Amino acid sequence: MDTHPTEKTLYLLEPSYVPVAATGRGQNIWSNIKSRLSQSNGAALLISFLSKSYFLQDSAKLFLLGSIIEAGRRLCQWFLIRFRIQYSITAEFVQGDPTYEWILHFLNDQEVWRRAREFEVSTKSSSRKWGITTGRTSEFVQYVPTYARPQIFRWNGHWLEITRAKPETHFGLFGQPVLGHPPGLSTMFVTVYTLDMSVMSAIVEEARKRYVEVSKPDVIIHMASNHHGGTWDRAKRQRRRPFNSIILQEGVLDSLLQDTKEFFKTESWYTERGIPHRRGYLLYGPPGSGKSSTICALAGELGMEMYSLSLASDYIDDSYFQRAAASMPKNSIFVIEDIDCVMPSWNDTGEDVPQMISRRPWEIPFSRSRVTLSTLLNVIDGVGSEEGRLFFTTTNHIDRLDPALIRPGRIDRKIPYYLATKEQAAALFMHFFPLNSISSANPHSDCPEVGTLNKSKETHEAQAIQLSKTFASQVPPHEFSIADLQGYLLRYKNEPERAAVEIRAWTEQEREYKRGERERVNKKIKEKEKKEAMPL
Ligand SMILES: Nc1ncnc2c1ncn2[C@@H]1O[C@H](COP(=O)(O)OP(=O)(O)OP(=O)(O)O)[C@@H](O)[C@H]1O
């Protein structure tokens, strides 16, 4: 039986819409191939179909061309990557590390972001000082580039490429972004086209120097993040506070400054004797007496940055605390607030201690830290931490501290803070109203002391001293904090005379208010005790 299709069958199977007008060499080739391969039925049919379908032929050519182009592109990419690996150095800067801040500031200085096209707009005060400020709103806002497109610029004769990776976003089951889930950390990649590693270190050093220079008028306070466990990715700047604006008992501030300076000068002394180069201070006393302000002023005076966390924060646990302590750079001040919240671990005591505890019913309950005493002691003893560490701890309740915590070697100096004395009240007044403000202020006609002063035309200095004495004489010692008095004086910013006279009425009013508060708390405690005493 003849299995070859006849000429007639072939034409019958050919689609009628295929044009058959093509002639010449191409057609001859196709005819040859067709005649050779038309040994089998299927192949013959296919060849016949292809030879007539110019649409398929063009598609095949396009496919071939596309494949060649794609292969070329991939090859170029491959070569580019190999070139980059061979002839460039890339450094990664991760948010939360101080170097990330330095490099951001440096890039901002270089105006690298000028050509960026995608920005996040943020108010100036709420984020770090970088980003582009333009136009009329520059006072208030800045434009922070958000995208990952590389930026190229030249620095000291080298080409640098910057890529900023977006923080990782978390997606739900159906690909929707999860609201409320903390975003990841931003990362910055800096690539330098050179084989010389010293160029990269020169960039980082330059970035650090510029950052330190620009930060001079401020104190930078890094705070532990409640999003990224154990990282310091939140920072705020505070204007440097004049050291003499802190009003303490005579000699306290000077000796503290002396002590800290001495500590940094004597690193080799510590090393030679095998003593860890670390110094710890405990500032204790009532709220608003100036503990945090002292540390801040000291940081400004020493030109150091602060890393501050409160052990009362519910997101700080043992591992968080250890990581945060370990990731702090050398020559910075570590501030651990509210150490009285730390208790021996549950296992150590074997007790079931609730989150809010109170030893006696009349004591205000305080929260228990998630950091255990043993971890705190380990961190203070320097486990996983840098040498050259100056740390400050603060508490309002020294009586609640474990003796192990404040033994010498862990806490080297304990500095008490008190409610305001008369001398402090007078000094605060003088600080609030310097001499020129007294001379330019309007005399208050209802004030006999002031009236006398103005009539007798005493010197401004004597006038100021007299007013401060009047003020201090009306402040009962050890009853109000400096923060309380500061709050009062703020009401009379331009009226020193009134401030000096009306303090008496204010103290009465405050006493009355505090008495009322105490009574309210006592009543609540009694009600609670009564309820507890009632049979169920
Ligand atoms: N001794 C002081 N000298 C100057 N200012 C002070 C002093 N004490 C308090 N202040 C002022 O009172 C405010 C609160 O002070 P600060 O935060 O330092 O108190 P604190 O003792 O750390 O309080 P807390 O124990 O509640 O943290 C600050 O604005 C500060 O300017």
PDB file of N, CA and C in Angstrom, residues 383-443:
ATOM      1  N   VAL A 383      30.229  41.637  80.257  1.00  0.00           N
ATOM      2  CA  VAL A 383      30.067  40.500  79.353  1.00  0.00           C
ATOM      3  C   VAL A 383      29.519  41.025  78.032  1.00  0.00           C
ATOM      4  N   GLY A 384      30.260  40.728  76.961  1.00  0.00           N
ATOM      5  CA  GLY A 384      29.810  41.115  75.613  1.00  0.00           C
ATOM      6  C   GLY A 384      29.833  42.614  75.393  1.00  0.00           C
ATOM      7  N   SER A 385      30.576  43.336  76.210  1.00  0.00           N
ATOM      8  CA  SER A 385      30.591  44.784  75.983  1.00  0.00           C
ATOM      9  C   SER A 385      32.010  45.275  75.738  1.00  0.00           C
ATOM     10  N   GLU A 386      32.098  46.457  75.180  1.00  0.00           N
ATOM     11  CA  GLU A 386      33.387  47.072  74.859  1.00  0.00           C
ATOM     12  C   GLU A 386      34.060  47.572  76.132  1.00  0.00           C
ATOM     13  N   GLU A 387      35.365  47.693  76.052  1.00  0.00           N
ATOM     14  CA  GLU A 387      36.087  48.390  77.113  1.00  0.00           C
ATOM     15  C   GLU A 387      35.889  49.891  76.904  1.00  0.00           C
ATOM     16  N   GLY A 388      36.323  50.680  77.855  1.00  0.00           N
ATOM     17  CA  GLY A 388      36.180  52.136  77.729  1.00  0.00           C
ATOM     18  C   GLY A 388      34.735  52.558  77.854  1.00  0.00           C
ATOM     19  N   ARG A 389      34.022  51.873  78.694  1.00  0.00           N
ATOM     20  CA  ARG A 389      32.588  52.114  78.804  1.00  0.00           C
ATOM     21  C   ARG A 389      32.281  52.946  80.062  1.00  0.00           C
ATOM     22  N   LEU A 390      31.581  54.019  79.815  1.00  0.00           N
ATOM     23  CA  LEU A 390      31.137  54.870  80.920  1.00  0.00           C
ATOM     24  C   LEU A 390      29.641  54.632  81.017  1.00  0.00           C
ATOM     25  N   PHE A 391      29.179  54.175  82.146  1.00  0.00           N
ATOM     26  CA  PHE A 391      27.736  53.989  82.186  1.00  0.00           C
ATOM     27  C   PHE A 391      27.111  54.636  83.406  1.00  0.00           C
ATOM     28  N   PHE A 392      25.892  55.086  83.196  1.00  0.00           N
ATOM     29  CA  PHE A 392      25.136  55.751  84.259  1.00  0.00           C
ATOM     30  C   PHE A 392      23.856  54.976  84.492  1.00  0.00           C
ATOM     31  N   THR A 393      23.523  54.780  85.750  1.00  0.00           N
ATOM     32  CA  THR A 393      22.231  54.183  86.060  1.00  0.00           C
ATOM     33  C   THR A 393      21.472  55.206  86.902  1.00  0.00           C
ATOM     34  N   THR A 394      20.164  55.225  86.751  1.00  0.00           N
ATOM     35  CA  THR A 394      19.380  56.171  87.549  1.00  0.00           C
ATOM     36  C   THR A 394      18.225  55.440  88.224  1.00  0.00           C
ATOM     37  N   THR A 395      17.852  55.931  89.363  1.00  0.00           N
ATOM     38  CA  THR A 395      16.697  55.363  90.055  1.00  0.00           C
ATOM     39  C   THR A 395      16.070  56.409  90.981  1.00  0.00           C
ATOM     40  N   ASN A 396      14.786  56.253  91.184  1.00  0.00           N
ATOM     41  CA  ASN A 396      14.098  57.092  92.176  1.00  0.00           C
ATOM     42  C   ASN A 396      14.029  56.372  93.526  1.00  0.00           C
ATOM     43  N   HIS A 397      14.384  55.079  93.527  1.00  0.00           N
ATOM     44  CA  HIS A 397      14.218  54.269  94.754  1.00  0.00           C
ATOM     45  C   HIS A 397      15.479  53.453  95.013  1.00  0.00           C
ATOM     46  N   ILE A 398      16.465  54.063  95.629  1.00  0.00           N
ATOM     47  CA  ILE A 398      17.713  53.322  95.883  1.00  0.00           C
ATOM     48  C   ILE A 398      17.465  52.161  96.855  1.00  0.00           C
ATOM     49  N   ASP A 399      16.454  52.328  97.732  1.00  0.00           N
ATOM     50  CA  ASP A 399      16.174  51.292  98.727  1.00  0.00           C
ATOM     51  C   ASP A 399      15.668  49.996  98.090  1.00  0.00           C
ATOM     52  N   ARG A 400      15.226  50.067  96.857  1.00  0.00           N
ATOM     53  CA  ARG A 400      14.720  48.846  96.212  1.00  0.00           C
ATOM     54  C   ARG A 400      15.819  48.074  95.475  1.00  0.00           C
ATOM     55  N   LEU A 401      17.033  48.612  95.452  1.00  0.00           N
ATOM     56  CA  LEU A 401      18.088  47.963  94.665  1.00  0.00           C
ATOM     57  C   LEU A 401      18.713  46.802  95.419  1.00  0.00           C
ATOM     58  N   ASP A 402      19.061  45.775  94.670  1.00  0.00           N
ATOM     59  CA  ASP A 402      19.747  44.634  95.246  1.00  0.00           C
ATOM     60  C   ASP A 402      21.168  45.062  95.616  1.00  0.00           C
ATOM     61  N   PRO A 403      21.647  44.681  96.817  1.00  0.00           N
ATOM     62  CA  PRO A 403      23.001  45.110  97.212  1.00  0.00           C
ATOM     63  C   PRO A 403      24.071  44.674  96.214  1.00  0.00           C
ATOM     64  N   ALA A 404      23.842  43.544  95.545  1.00  0.00           N
ATOM     65  CA  ALA A 404      24.848  43.056  94.576  1.00  0.00           C
ATOM     66  C   ALA A 404      25.037  44.049  93.433  1.00  0.00           C
ATOM     67  N   LEU A 405      23.999  44.764  93.156  1.00  0.00           N
ATOM     68  CA  LEU A 405      24.011  45.682  92.017  1.00  0.00           C
ATOM     69  C   LEU A 405      24.871  46.914  92.272  1.00  0.00           C
ATOM     70  N   ILE A 406      24.879  47.337  93.529  1.00  0.00           N
ATOM     71  CA  ILE A 406      25.561  48.619  93.795  1.00  0.00           C
ATOM     72  C   ILE A 406      26.874  48.449  94.555  1.00  0.00           C
ATOM     73  N   ARG A 407      27.379  47.234  94.533  1.00  0.00           N
ATOM     74  CA  ARG A 407      28.655  47.047  95.239  1.00  0.00           C
ATOM     75  C   ARG A 407      29.782  47.697  94.433  1.00  0.00           C
ATOM     76  N   PRO A 408      30.869  48.127  95.131  1.00  0.00           N
ATOM     77  CA  PRO A 408      31.987  48.751  94.414  1.00  0.00           C
ATOM     78  C   PRO A 408      32.523  47.788  93.348  1.00  0.00           C
ATOM     79  N   GLY A 409      32.929  48.355  92.239  1.00  0.00           N
ATOM     80  CA  GLY A 409      33.371  47.507  91.118  1.00  0.00           C
ATOM     81  C   GLY A 409      32.281  47.466  90.064  1.00  0.00           C
ATOM     82  N   ARG A 410      31.046  47.550  90.548  1.00  0.00           N
ATOM     83  CA  ARG A 410      29.943  47.644  89.574  1.00  0.00           C
ATOM     84  C   ARG A 410      29.509  49.094  89.493  1.00  0.00           C
ATOM     85  N   ILE A 411      29.184  49.641  90.647  1.00  0.00           N
ATOM     86  CA  ILE A 411      28.872  51.072  90.702  1.00  0.00           C
ATOM     87  C   ILE A 411      30.015  51.727  91.461  1.00  0.00           C
ATOM     88  N   ASP A 412      30.767  52.565  90.772  1.00  0.00           N
ATOM     89  CA  ASP A 412      31.939  53.161  91.400  1.00  0.00           C
ATOM     90  C   ASP A 412      31.613  54.421  92.184  1.00  0.00           C
ATOM     91  N   ARG A 413      30.567  55.144  91.729  1.00  0.00           N
ATOM     92  CA  ARG A 413      30.178  56.360  92.483  1.00  0.00           C
ATOM     93  C   ARG A 413      28.678  56.464  92.570  1.00  0.00           C
ATOM     94  N   LYS A 414      28.214  56.795  93.779  1.00  0.00           N
ATOM     95  CA  LYS A 414      26.770  56.997  93.950  1.00  0.00           C
ATOM     96  C   LYS A 414      26.550  58.477  94.248  1.00  0.00           C
ATOM     97  N   ILE A 415      25.697  59.106  93.467  1.00  0.00           N
ATOM     98  CA  ILE A 415      25.480  60.553  93.651  1.00  0.00           C
ATOM     99  C   ILE A 415      24.016  60.801  94.024  1.00  0.00           C
ATOM    100  N   PRO A 416      23.796  61.317  95.225  1.00  0.00           N
ATOM    101  CA  PRO A 416      22.402  61.562  95.628  1.00  0.00           C
ATOM    102  C   PRO A 416      21.865  62.872  95.055  1.00  0.00           C
ATOM    103  N   TYR A 417      20.591  62.869  94.748  1.00  0.00           N
ATOM    104  CA  TYR A 417      19.885  64.077  94.295  1.00  0.00           C
ATOM    105  C   TYR A 417      18.764  64.340  95.290  1.00  0.00           C
ATOM    106  N   TYR A 418      18.506  65.622  95.520  1.00  0.00           N
ATOM    107  CA  TYR A 418      17.500  65.985  96.534  1.00  0.00           C
ATOM    108  C   TYR A 418      16.476  66.934  95.942  1.00  0.00           C
ATOM    109  N   LEU A 419      15.407  67.089  96.693  1.00  0.00           N
ATOM    110  CA  LEU A 419      14.459  68.152  96.345  1.00  0.00           C
ATOM    111  C   LEU A 419      15.157  69.483  96.626  1.00  0.00           C
ATOM    112  N   ALA A 420      14.647  70.547  96.018  1.00  0.00           N
ATOM    113  CA  ALA A 420      15.403  71.811  96.001  1.00  0.00           C
ATOM    114  C   ALA A 420      15.632  72.401  97.396  1.00  0.00           C
ATOM    115  N   THR A 421      16.864  72.840  97.601  1.00  0.00           N
ATOM    116  CA  THR A 421      17.181  73.602  98.820  1.00  0.00           C
ATOM    117  C   THR A 421      16.951  75.083  98.491  1.00  0.00           C
ATOM    118  N   LYS A 422      17.062  75.922  99.509  1.00  0.00           N
ATOM    119  CA  LYS A 422      16.890  77.369  99.276  1.00  0.00           C
ATOM    120  C   LYS A 422      17.985  77.904  98.346  1.00  0.00           C
ATOM    121  N   GLU A 423      19.208  77.372  98.530  1.00  0.00           N
ATOM    122  CA  GLU A 423      20.323  77.839  97.683  1.00  0.00           C
ATOM    123  C   GLU A 423      20.060  77.481  96.220  1.00  0.00           C
ATOM    124  N   GLN A 424      19.548  76.268  96.018  1.00  0.00           N
ATOM    125  CA  GLN A 424      19.257  75.851  94.644  1.00  0.00           C
ATOM    126  C   GLN A 424      18.144  76.706  94.042  1.00  0.00           C
ATOM    127  N   ALA A 425      17.142  77.023  94.874  1.00  0.00           N
ATOM    128  CA  ALA A 425      16.032  77.854  94.378  1.00  0.00           C
ATOM    129  C   ALA A 425      16.567  79.218  93.938  1.00  0.00           C
ATOM    130  N   ALA A 426      17.468  79.790  94.748  1.00  0.00           N
ATOM    131  CA  ALA A 426      18.030  81.105  94.401  1.00  0.00           C
ATOM    132  C   ALA A 426      18.853  81.014  93.120  1.00  0.00           C
ATOM    133  N   ALA A 427      19.658  79.939  93.016  1.00  0.00           N
ATOM    134  CA  ALA A 427      20.499  79.775  91.818  1.00  0.00           C
ATOM    135  C   ALA A 427      19.624  79.593  90.574  1.00  0.00           C
ATOM    136  N   LEU A 428      18.540  78.863  90.729  1.00  0.00           N
ATOM    137  CA  LEU A 428      17.642  78.647  89.588  1.00  0.00           C
ATOM    138  C   LEU A 428      17.037  79.974  89.134  1.00  0.00           C
ATOM    139  N   PHE A 429      16.659  80.787  90.103  1.00  0.00           N
ATOM    140  CA  PHE A 429      16.082  82.093  89.787  1.00  0.00           C
ATOM    141  C   PHE A 429      17.095  82.942  89.013  1.00  0.00           C
ATOM    142  N   MET A 430      18.324  82.954  89.494  1.00  0.00           N
ATOM    143  CA  MET A 430      19.376  83.747  88.833  1.00  0.00           C
ATOM    144  C   MET A 430      19.629  83.227  87.420  1.00  0.00           C
ATOM    145  N   HIS A 431      19.519  81.930  87.272  1.00  0.00           N
ATOM    146  CA  HIS A 431      19.743  81.345  85.954  1.00  0.00           C
ATOM    147  C   HIS A 431      18.608  81.720  84.988  1.00  0.00           C
ATOM    148  N   PHE A 432      17.413  81.804  85.532  1.00  0.00           N
ATOM    149  CA  PHE A 432      16.238  82.132  84.721  1.00  0.00           C
ATOM    150  C   PHE A 432      16.225  83.599  84.317  1.00  0.00           C
ATOM    151  N   PHE A 433      16.617  84.436  85.262  1.00  0.00           N
ATOM    152  CA  PHE A 433      16.567  85.882  85.018  1.00  0.00           C
ATOM    153  C   PHE A 433      17.964  86.477  85.133  1.00  0.00           C
ATOM    154  N   PRO A 434      18.728  86.429  84.075  1.00  0.00           N
ATOM    155  CA  PRO A 434      20.064  87.031  84.135  1.00  0.00           C
ATOM    156  C   PRO A 434      19.955  88.542  84.357  1.00  0.00           C
ATOM    157  N   LEU A 435      21.073  89.169  84.629  1.00  0.00           N
ATOM    158  CA  LEU A 435      21.047  90.578  85.049  1.00  0.00           C
ATOM    159  C   LEU A 435      20.299  91.490  84.084  1.00  0.00           C
ATOM    160  N   ASN A 436      20.568  91.340  82.776  1.00  0.00           N
ATOM    161  CA  ASN A 436      19.927  92.269  81.821  1.00  0.00           C
ATOM    162  C   ASN A 436      18.412  92.123  81.806  1.00  0.00           C
ATOM    163  N   SER A 437      17.923  90.905  82.087  1.00  0.00           N
ATOM    164  CA  SER A 437      16.467  90.730  82.064  1.00  0.00           C
ATOM    165  C   SER A 437      15.826  91.432  83.257  1.00  0.00           C
ATOM    166  N   ILE A 438      16.556  91.498  84.365  1.00  0.00           N
ATOM    167  CA  ILE A 438      16.029  92.188  85.547  1.00  0.00           C
ATOM    168  C   ILE A 438      15.947  93.688  85.272  1.00  0.00           C
ATOM    169  N   SER A 439      17.019  94.228  84.641  1.00  0.00           N
ATOM    170  CA  SER A 439      17.047  95.672  84.408  1.00  0.00           C
ATOM    171  C   SER A 439      15.979  96.112  83.424  1.00  0.00           C
ATOM    172  N   SER A 440      15.692  95.240  82.411  1.00  0.00           N
ATOM    173  CA  SER A 440      14.727  95.650  81.403  1.00  0.00           C
ATOM    174  C   SER A 440      13.292  95.316  81.778  1.00  0.00           C
ATOM    175  N   ALA A 441      13.122  94.531  82.844  1.00  0.00           N
ATOM    176  CA  ALA A 441      11.761  94.127  83.196  1.00  0.00           C
ATOM    177  C   ALA A 441      10.994  95.283  83.821  1.00  0.00           C
ATOM    178  N   ASN A 442       9.681  95.237  83.647  1.00  0.00           N
ATOM    179  CA  ASN A 442       8.853  96.287  84.244  1.00  0.00           C
ATOM    180  C   ASN A 442       8.694  96.061  85.732  1.00  0.00           C
ATOM    181  N   PRO A 443       8.892  97.093  86.531  1.00  0.00           N
ATOM    182  CA  PRO A 443       8.688  96.898  87.970  1.00  0.00           C
ATOM    183  C   PRO A 443       7.223  96.636  88.258  1.00  0.00           C
TER     184      PRO A 443
END
